XYZ file of N, CA and C in Angstrom:
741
model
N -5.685 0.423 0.118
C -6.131 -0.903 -0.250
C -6.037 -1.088 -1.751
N -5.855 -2.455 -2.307
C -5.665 -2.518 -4.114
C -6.862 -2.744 -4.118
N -7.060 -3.165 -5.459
C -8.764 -3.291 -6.083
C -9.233 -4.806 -5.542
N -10.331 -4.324 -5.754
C -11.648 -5.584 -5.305
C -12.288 -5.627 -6.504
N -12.213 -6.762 -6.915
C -13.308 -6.770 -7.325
C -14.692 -7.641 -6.969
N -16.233 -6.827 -6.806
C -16.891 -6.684 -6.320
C -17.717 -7.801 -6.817
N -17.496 -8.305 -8.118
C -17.988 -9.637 -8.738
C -19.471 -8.657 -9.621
N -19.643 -7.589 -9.336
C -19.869 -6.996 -10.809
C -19.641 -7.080 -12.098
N -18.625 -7.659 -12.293
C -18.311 -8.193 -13.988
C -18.363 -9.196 -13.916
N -19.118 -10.265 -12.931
C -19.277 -11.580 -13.358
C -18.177 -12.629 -13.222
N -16.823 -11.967 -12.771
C -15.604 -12.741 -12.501
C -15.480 -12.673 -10.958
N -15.726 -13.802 -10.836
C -15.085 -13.857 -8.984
C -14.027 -13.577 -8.338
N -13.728 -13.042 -7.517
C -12.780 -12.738 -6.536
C -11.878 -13.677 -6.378
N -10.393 -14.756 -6.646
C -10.269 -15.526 -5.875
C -8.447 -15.354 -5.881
N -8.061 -16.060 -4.737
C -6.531 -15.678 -4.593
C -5.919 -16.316 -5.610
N -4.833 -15.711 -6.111
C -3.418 -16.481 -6.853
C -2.007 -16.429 -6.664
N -1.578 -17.140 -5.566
C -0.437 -16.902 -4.749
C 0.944 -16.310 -6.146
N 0.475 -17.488 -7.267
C 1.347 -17.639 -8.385
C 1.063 -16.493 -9.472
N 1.718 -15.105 -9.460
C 1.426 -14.056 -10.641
C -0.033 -13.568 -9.949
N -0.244 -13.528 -8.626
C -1.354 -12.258 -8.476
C -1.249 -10.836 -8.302
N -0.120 -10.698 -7.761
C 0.360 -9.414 -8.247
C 1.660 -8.792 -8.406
N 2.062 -9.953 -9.087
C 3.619 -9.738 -9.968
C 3.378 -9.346 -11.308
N 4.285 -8.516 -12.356
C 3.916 -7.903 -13.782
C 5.253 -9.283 -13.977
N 5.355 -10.182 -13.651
C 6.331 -11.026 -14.222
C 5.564 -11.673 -15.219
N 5.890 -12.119 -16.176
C 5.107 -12.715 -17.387
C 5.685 -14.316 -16.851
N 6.379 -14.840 -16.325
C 6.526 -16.153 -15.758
C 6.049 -16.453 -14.228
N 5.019 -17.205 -14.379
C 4.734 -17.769 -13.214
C 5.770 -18.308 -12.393
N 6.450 -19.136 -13.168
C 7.706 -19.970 -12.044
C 8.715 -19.367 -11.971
N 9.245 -18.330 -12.528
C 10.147 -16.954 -11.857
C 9.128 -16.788 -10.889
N 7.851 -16.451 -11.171
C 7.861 -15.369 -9.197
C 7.557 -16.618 -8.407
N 7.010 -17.552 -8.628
C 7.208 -18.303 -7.867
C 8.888 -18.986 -7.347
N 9.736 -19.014 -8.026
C 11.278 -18.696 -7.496
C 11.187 -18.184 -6.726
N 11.107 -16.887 -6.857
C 11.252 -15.774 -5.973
C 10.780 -15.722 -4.832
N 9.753 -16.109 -4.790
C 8.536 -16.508 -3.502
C 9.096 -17.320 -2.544
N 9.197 -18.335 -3.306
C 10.200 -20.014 -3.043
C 11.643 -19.185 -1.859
N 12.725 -19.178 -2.805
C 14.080 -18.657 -2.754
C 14.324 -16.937 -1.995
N 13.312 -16.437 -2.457
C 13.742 -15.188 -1.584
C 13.020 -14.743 -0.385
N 11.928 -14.800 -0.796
C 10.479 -14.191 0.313
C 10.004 -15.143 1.261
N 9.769 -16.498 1.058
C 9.014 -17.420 2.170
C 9.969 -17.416 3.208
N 11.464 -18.500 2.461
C 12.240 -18.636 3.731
C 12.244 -17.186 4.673
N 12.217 -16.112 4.258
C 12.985 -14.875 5.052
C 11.454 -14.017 5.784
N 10.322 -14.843 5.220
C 8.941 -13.950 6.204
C 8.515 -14.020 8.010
N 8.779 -13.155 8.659
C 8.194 -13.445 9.634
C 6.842 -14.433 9.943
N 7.050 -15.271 11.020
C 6.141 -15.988 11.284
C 5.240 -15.524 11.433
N 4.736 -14.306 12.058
C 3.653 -13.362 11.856
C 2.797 -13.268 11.013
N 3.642 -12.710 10.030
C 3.475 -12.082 8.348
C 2.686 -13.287 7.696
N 3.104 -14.597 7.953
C 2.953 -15.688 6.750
C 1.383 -16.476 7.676
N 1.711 -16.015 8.812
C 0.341 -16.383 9.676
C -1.109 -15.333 9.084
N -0.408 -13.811 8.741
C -1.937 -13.045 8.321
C -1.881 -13.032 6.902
N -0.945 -13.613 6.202
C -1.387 -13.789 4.940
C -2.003 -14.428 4.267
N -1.805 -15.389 5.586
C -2.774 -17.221 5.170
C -3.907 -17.083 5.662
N -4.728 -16.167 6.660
C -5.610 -15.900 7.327
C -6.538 -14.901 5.868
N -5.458 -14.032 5.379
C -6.130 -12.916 4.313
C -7.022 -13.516 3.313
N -5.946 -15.023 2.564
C -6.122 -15.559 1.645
C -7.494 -15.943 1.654
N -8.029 -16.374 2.696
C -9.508 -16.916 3.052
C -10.580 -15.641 3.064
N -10.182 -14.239 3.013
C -11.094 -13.621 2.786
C -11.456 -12.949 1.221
N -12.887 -12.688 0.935
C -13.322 -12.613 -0.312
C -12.435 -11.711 -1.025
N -12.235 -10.729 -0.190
C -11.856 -9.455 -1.171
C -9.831 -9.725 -0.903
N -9.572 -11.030 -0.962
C -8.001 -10.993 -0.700
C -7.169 -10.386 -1.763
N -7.724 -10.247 -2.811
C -6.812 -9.249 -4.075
C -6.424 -7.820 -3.854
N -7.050 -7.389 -2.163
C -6.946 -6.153 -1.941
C -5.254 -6.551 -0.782
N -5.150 -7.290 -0.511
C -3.815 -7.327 0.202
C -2.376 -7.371 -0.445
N -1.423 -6.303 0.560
C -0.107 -6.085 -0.177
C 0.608 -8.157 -0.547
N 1.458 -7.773 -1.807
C 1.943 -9.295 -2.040
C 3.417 -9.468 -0.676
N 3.872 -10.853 -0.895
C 4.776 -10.914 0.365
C 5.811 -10.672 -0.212
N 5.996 -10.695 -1.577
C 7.410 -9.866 -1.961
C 7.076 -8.247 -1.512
N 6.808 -7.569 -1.974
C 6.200 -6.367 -1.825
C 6.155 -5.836 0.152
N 5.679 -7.029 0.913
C 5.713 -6.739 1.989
C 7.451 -6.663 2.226
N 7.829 -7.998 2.065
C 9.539 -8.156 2.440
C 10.258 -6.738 1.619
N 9.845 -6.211 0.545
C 10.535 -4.450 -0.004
C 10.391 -3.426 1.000
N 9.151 -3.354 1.206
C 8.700 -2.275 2.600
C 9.738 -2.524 4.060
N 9.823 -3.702 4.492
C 10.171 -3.956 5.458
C 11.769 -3.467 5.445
N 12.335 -3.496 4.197
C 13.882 -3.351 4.436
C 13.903 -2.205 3.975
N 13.429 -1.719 3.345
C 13.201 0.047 2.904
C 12.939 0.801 4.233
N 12.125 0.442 5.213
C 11.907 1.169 6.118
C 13.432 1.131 6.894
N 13.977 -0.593 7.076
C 15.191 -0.162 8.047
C 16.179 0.875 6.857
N 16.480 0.508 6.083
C 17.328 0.962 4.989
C 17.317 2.395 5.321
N 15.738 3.332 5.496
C 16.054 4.973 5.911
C 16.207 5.349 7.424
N 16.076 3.647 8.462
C 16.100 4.282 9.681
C 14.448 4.508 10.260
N 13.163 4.653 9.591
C 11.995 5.588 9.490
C 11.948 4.932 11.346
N 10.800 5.969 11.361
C 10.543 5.938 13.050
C 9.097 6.371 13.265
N 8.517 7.609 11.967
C 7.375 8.184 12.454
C 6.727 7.763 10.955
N 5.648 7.265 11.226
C 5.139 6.419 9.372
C 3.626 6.880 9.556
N 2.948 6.839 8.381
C 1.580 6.227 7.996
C 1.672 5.826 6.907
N 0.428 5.142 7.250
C -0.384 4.342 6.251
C -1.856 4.231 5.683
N -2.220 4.765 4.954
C -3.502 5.121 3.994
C -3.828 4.127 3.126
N -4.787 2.960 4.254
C -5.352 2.116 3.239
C -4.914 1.275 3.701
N -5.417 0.292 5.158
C -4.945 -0.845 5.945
C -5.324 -1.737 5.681
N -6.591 -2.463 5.072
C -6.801 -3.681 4.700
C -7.046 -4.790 6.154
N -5.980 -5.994 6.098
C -6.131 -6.428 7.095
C -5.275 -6.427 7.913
N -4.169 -5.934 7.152
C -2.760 -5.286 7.975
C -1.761 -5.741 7.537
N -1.362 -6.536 6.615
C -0.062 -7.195 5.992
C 1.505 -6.080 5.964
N 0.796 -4.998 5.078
C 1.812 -3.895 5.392
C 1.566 -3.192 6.119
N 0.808 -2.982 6.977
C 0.928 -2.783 8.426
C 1.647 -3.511 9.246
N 1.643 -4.416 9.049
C 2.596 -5.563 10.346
C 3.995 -5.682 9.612
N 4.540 -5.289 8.805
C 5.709 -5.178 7.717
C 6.330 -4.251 7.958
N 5.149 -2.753 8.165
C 5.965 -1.588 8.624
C 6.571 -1.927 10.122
N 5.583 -2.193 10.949
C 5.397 -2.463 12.200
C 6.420 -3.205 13.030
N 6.831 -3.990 12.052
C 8.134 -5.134 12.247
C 9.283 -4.536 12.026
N 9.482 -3.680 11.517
C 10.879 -2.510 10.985
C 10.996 -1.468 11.373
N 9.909 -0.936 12.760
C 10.288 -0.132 13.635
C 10.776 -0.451 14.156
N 11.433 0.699 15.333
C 12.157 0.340 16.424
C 10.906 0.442 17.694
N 11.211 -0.043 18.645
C 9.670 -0.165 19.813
C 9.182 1.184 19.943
N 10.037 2.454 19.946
C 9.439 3.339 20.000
C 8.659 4.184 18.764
N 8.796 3.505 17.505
C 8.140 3.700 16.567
C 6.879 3.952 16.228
N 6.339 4.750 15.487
C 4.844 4.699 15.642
C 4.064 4.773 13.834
N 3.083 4.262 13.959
C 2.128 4.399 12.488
C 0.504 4.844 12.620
N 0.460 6.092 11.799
C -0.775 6.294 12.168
C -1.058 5.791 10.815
N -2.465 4.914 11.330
C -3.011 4.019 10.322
C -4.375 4.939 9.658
N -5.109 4.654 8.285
C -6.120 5.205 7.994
C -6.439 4.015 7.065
N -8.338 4.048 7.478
C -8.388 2.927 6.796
C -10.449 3.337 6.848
N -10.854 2.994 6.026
C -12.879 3.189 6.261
C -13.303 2.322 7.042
N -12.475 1.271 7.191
C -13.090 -0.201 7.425
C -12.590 -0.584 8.492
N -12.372 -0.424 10.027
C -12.182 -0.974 10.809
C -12.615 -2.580 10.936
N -13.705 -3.295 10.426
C -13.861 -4.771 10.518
C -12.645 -5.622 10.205
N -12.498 -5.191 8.716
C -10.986 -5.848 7.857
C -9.883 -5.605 8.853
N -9.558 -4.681 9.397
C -8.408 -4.280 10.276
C -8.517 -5.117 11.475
N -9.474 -5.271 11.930
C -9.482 -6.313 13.517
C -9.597 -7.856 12.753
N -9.483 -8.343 11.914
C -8.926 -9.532 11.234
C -7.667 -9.784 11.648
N -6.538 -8.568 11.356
C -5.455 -8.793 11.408
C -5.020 -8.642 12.945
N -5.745 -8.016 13.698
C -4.994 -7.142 15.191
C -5.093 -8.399 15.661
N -5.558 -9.699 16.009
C -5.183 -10.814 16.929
C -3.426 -10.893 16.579
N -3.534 -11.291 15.661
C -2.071 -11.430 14.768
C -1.061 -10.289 14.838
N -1.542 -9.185 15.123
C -0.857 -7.880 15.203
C -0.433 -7.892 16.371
N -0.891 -7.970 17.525
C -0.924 -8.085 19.175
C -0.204 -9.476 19.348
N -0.375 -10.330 18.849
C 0.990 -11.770 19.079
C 2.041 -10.962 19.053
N 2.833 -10.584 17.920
C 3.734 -10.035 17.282
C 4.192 -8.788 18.276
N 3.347 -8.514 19.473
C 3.539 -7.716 20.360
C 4.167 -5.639 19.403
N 3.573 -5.157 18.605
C 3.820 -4.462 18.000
C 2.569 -3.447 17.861
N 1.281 -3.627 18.322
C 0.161 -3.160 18.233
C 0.336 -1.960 18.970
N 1.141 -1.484 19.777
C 1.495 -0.434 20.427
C 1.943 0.612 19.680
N 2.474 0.150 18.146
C 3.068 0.850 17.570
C 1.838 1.734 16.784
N 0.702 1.536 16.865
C 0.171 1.507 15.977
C -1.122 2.041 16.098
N -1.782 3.508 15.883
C -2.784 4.373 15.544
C -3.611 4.045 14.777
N -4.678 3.310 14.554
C -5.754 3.057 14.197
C -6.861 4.267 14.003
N -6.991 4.834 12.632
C -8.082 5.176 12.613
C -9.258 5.262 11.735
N -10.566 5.065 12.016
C -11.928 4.555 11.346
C -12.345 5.958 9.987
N -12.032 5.753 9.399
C -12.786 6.608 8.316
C -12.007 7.458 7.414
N -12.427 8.453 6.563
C -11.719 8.707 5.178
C -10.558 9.129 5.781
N -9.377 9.158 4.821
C -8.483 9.930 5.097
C -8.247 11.529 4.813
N -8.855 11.942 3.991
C -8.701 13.476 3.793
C -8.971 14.348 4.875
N -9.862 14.245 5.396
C -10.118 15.087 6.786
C -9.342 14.950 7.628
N -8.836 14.375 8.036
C -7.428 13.451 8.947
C -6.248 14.227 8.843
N -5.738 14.245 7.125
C -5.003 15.055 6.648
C -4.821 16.577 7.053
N -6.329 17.082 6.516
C -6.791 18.397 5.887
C -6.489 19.243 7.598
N -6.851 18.636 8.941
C -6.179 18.663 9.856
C -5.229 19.190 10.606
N -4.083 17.713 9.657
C -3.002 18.303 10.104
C -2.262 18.903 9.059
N -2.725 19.283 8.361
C -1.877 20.197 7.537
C -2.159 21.669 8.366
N -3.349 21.960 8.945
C -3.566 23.321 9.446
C -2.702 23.296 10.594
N -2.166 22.339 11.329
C -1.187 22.312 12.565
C 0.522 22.454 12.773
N 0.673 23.108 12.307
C 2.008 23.451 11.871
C 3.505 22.048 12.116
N 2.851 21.220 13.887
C 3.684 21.203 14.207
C 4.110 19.211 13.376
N 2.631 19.032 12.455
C 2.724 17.748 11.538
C 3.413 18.171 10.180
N 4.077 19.353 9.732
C 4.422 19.323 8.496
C 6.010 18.906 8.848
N 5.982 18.324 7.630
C 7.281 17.482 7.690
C 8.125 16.874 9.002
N 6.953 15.722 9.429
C 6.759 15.303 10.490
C 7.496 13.854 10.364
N 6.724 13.290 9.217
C 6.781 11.879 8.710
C 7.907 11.655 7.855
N 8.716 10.146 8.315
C 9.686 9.958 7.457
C 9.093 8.921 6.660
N 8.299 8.247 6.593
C 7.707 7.581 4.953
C 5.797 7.420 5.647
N 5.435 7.544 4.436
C 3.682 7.326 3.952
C 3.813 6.170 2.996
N 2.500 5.622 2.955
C 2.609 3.904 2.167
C 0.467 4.448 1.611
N 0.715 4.672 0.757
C -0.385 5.113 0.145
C -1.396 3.643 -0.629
N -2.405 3.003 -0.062
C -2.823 1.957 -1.381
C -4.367 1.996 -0.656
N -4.593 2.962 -1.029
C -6.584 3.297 -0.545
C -7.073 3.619 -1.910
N -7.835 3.944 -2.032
C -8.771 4.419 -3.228
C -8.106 5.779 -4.325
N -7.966 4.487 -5.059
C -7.017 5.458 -6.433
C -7.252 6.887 -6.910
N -8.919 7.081 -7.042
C -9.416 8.244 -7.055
C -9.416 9.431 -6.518
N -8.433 9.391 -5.353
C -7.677 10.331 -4.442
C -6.339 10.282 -4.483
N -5.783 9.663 -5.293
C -4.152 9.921 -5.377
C -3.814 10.783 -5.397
N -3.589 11.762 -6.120
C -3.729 13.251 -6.365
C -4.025 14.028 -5.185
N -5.461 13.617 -4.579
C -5.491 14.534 -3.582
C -4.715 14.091 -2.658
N -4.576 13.202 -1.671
C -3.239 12.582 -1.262
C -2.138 13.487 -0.916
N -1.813 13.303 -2.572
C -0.098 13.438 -2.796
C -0.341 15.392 -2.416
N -1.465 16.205 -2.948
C -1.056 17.696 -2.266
C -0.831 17.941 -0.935
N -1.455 16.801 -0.041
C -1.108 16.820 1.290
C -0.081 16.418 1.958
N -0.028 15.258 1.152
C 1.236 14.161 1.974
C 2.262 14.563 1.648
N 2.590 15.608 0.662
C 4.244 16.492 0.492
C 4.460 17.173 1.555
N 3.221 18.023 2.233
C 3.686 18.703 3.186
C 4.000 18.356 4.445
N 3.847 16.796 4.550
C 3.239 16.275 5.810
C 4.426 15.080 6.164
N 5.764 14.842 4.856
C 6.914 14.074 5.031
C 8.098 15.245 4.951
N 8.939 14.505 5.404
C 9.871 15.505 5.792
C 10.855 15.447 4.600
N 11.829 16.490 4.194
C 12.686 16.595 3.145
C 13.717 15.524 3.648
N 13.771 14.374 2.282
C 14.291 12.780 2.206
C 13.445 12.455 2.716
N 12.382 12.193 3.274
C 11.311 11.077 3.766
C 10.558 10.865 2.350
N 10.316 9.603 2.108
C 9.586 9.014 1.323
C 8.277 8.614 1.039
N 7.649 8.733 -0.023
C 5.818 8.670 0.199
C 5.924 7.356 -0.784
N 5.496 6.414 -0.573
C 5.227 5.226 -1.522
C 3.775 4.873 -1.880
N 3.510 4.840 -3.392
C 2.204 4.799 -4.052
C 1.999 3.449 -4.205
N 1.037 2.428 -4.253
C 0.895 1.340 -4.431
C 0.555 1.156 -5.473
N 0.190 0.179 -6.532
C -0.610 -0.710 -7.689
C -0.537 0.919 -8.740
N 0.956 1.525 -8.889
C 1.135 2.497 -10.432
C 0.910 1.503 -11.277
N 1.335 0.539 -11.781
C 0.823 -0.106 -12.814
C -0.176 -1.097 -12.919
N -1.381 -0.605 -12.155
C -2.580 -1.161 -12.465
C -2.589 -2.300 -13.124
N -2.271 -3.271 -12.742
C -2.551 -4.459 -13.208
C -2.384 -4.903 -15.079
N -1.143 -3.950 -15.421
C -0.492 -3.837 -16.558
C -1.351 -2.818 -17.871
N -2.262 -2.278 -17.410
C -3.906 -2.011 -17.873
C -3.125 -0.557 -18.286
N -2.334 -0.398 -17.823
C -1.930 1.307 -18.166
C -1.547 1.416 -19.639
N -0.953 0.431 -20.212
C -0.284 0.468 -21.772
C -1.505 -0.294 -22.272
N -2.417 -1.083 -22.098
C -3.413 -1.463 -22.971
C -4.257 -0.515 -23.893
N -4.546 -1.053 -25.173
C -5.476 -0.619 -26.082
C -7.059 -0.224 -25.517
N -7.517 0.918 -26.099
C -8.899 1.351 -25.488
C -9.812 0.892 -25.658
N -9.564 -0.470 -26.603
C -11.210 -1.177 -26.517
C -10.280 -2.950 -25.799
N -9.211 -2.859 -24.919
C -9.078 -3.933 -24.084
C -10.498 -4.426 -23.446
N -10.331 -5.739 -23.467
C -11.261 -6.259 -22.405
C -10.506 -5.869 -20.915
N -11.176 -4.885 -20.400
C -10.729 -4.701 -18.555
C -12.156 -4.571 -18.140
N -11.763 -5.335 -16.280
C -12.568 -5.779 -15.572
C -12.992 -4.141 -15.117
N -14.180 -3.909 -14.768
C -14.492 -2.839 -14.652
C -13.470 -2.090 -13.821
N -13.634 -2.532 -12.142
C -12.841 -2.082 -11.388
C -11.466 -1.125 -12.011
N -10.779 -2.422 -13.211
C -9.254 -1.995 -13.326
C -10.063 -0.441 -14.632
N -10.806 -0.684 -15.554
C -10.814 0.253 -15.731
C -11.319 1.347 -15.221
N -12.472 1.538 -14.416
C -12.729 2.902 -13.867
C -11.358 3.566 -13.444
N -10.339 2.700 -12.538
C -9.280 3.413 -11.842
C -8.389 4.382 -12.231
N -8.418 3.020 -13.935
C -6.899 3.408 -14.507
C -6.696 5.067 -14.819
N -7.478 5.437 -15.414
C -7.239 7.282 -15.055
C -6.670 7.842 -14.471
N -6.828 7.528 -13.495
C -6.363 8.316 -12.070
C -5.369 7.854 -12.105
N -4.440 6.349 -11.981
C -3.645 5.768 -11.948
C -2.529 6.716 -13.087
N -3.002 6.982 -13.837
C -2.465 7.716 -15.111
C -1.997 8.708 -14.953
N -2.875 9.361 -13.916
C -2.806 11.138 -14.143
C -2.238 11.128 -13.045
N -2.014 10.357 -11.736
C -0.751 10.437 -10.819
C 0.338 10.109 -11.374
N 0.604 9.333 -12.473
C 2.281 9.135 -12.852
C 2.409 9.982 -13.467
N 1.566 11.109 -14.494
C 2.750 12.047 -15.180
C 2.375 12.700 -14.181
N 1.995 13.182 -13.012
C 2.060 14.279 -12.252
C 2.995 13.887 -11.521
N 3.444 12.699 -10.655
C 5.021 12.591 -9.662
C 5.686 12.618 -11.284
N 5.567 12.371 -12.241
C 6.970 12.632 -13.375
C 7.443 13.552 -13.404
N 6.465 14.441 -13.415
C 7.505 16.278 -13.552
C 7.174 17.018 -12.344
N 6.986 16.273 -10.930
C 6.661 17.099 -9.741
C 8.667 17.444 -9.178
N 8.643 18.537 -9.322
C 10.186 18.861 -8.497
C 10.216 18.511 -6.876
N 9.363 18.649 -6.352
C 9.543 18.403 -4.886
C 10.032 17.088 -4.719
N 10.149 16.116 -5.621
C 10.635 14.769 -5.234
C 11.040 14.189 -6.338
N 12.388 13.242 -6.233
C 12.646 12.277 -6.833
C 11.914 11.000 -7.196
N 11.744 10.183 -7.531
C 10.720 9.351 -8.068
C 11.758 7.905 -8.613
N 11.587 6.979 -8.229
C 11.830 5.468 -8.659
C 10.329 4.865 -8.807
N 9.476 4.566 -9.638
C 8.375 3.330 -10.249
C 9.486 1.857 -10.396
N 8.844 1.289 -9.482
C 9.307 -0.283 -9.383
C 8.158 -1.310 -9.937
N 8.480 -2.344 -10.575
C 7.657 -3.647 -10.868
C 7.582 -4.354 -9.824
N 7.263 -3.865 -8.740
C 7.147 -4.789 -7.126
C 5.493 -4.981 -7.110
N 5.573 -6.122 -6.848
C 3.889 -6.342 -6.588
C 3.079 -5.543 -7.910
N 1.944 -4.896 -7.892
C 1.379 -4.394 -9.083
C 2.082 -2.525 -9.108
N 3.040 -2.754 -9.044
C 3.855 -1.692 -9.129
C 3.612 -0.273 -8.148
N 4.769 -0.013 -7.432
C 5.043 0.790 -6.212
C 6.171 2.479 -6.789
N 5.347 3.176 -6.540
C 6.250 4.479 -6.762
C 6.935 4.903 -5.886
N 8.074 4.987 -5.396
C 8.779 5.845 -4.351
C 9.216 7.171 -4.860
N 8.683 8.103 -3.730
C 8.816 9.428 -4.112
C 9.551 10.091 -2.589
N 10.860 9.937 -3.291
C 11.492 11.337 -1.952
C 11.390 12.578 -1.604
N 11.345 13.117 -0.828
C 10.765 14.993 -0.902
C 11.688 15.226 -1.074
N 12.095 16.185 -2.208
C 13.735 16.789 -1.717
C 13.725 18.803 -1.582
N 11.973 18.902 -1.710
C 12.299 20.508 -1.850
C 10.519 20.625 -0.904
């Protein structure tokens, strides 16, 4: 999931279709883009739970629909078949992955919050794709910690879609290497924190963005010089790391 903010700093929660989580410094470029590339080409689905998301408080925690439309062709682009996802929200990139399987495809989902997640499953179950799809209630590390002891989940998975609680990136990523297969891909969500990563140390940041940014930090130079994988950081949405296993 991306950040919430909790209205602890006194700034409210509210959606911004226009630059909410694009690093574009022009509003009417991403809105172009939105316009010209992403609306016409979104599943009717997709644009049905995004408009449903928008109405909930904490909607700054949902993937953007550019960002969804990247996932969706990345997944056909490697073929993927066996996925998770850490950090479901109300399901946007869940129903993105979900849409770019093939029927026999599957996603095991992880998420704390089952409420937020049955938001999206009416909408998930139209889309007839809910089959694809492992639901489960609570942290992810134990989940993991698991199947890493089971021999027959290591390098099981051909992509992971990581956007839960930043403060575990790290721990995460020691698991989720063993747990994608060599060329399967692990994708990090919101690396560039809401541009907060190059800011000055007495910036005004909203709490949220700063408690995170640390962590946010200390996962990019760690995929920088990790050998087990190649690494592309994209400006997609509040910025997405793709990391291939290659060792």
């Amino acid at each position: 999931m991306a950040a919430v903010n909790d209205g602890s700093d006194n700034q409210p929660a509210k959606h911004q279709e226009v630059g909410h989580k694009s690093l574009l410094q022009s509003d009417a470029l991403y809105q172009y883009i939105l316009e010209t590339s992403v609306y016409p080409r979104e599943p009717a689905p997709m644009k049905e739970l995004r408009e449903v998301t928008a109405k909930h408080p904490w909607n700054l925690m949902t993937t953007s629909a550019d960002e969804g439309q990247f996932l969706n062709l990345l997944l056909k682009l490697i073929n993927a078949k066996n996925t998770m996802e850490i950090g479901v929200y109300t399901g946007y990139s869940l129903l993105s992955t979900a849409l770019a399987l093939p029927d026999d495809g599957k996603i095991l989902a992880l998420d704390i919050n089952r409420e937020n997640y049955e938001i999206g499953l009416p909408i998930i179950e139209k889309a007839g794709v809910a089959h694809k799809i492992d639901f489960r209630e609570g942290p992810a590390l134990p989940v993991l910690d698991k199947m890493i002891e089971d021999e027959k989940f290591h390098g099981s998975f051909d992509f992971i879609f990581v956007d839960a609680d930043k403060d575990n990136y790290l721990n995460y990523h020691k698991r989720l290497i063993d747990l994608v297969k060599i060329g399967g891909v692990i994708g990090y969500d919101n690396t560039l924190w809401n541009g907060s990563l190059v800011a000055p140390p007495d910036a005004p940041l909203r709490k949220y963005v700063r408690y995170y940014r640390d962590f946010v930090l200390e996962l990019n130079k760690a995929l920088a010089v990790d050998p087990r994988v190649e690494i592309c950081q994209l400006p997609v949405g509040d910025g997405i790391t793709l990391c291939r296993r290659v060792s």
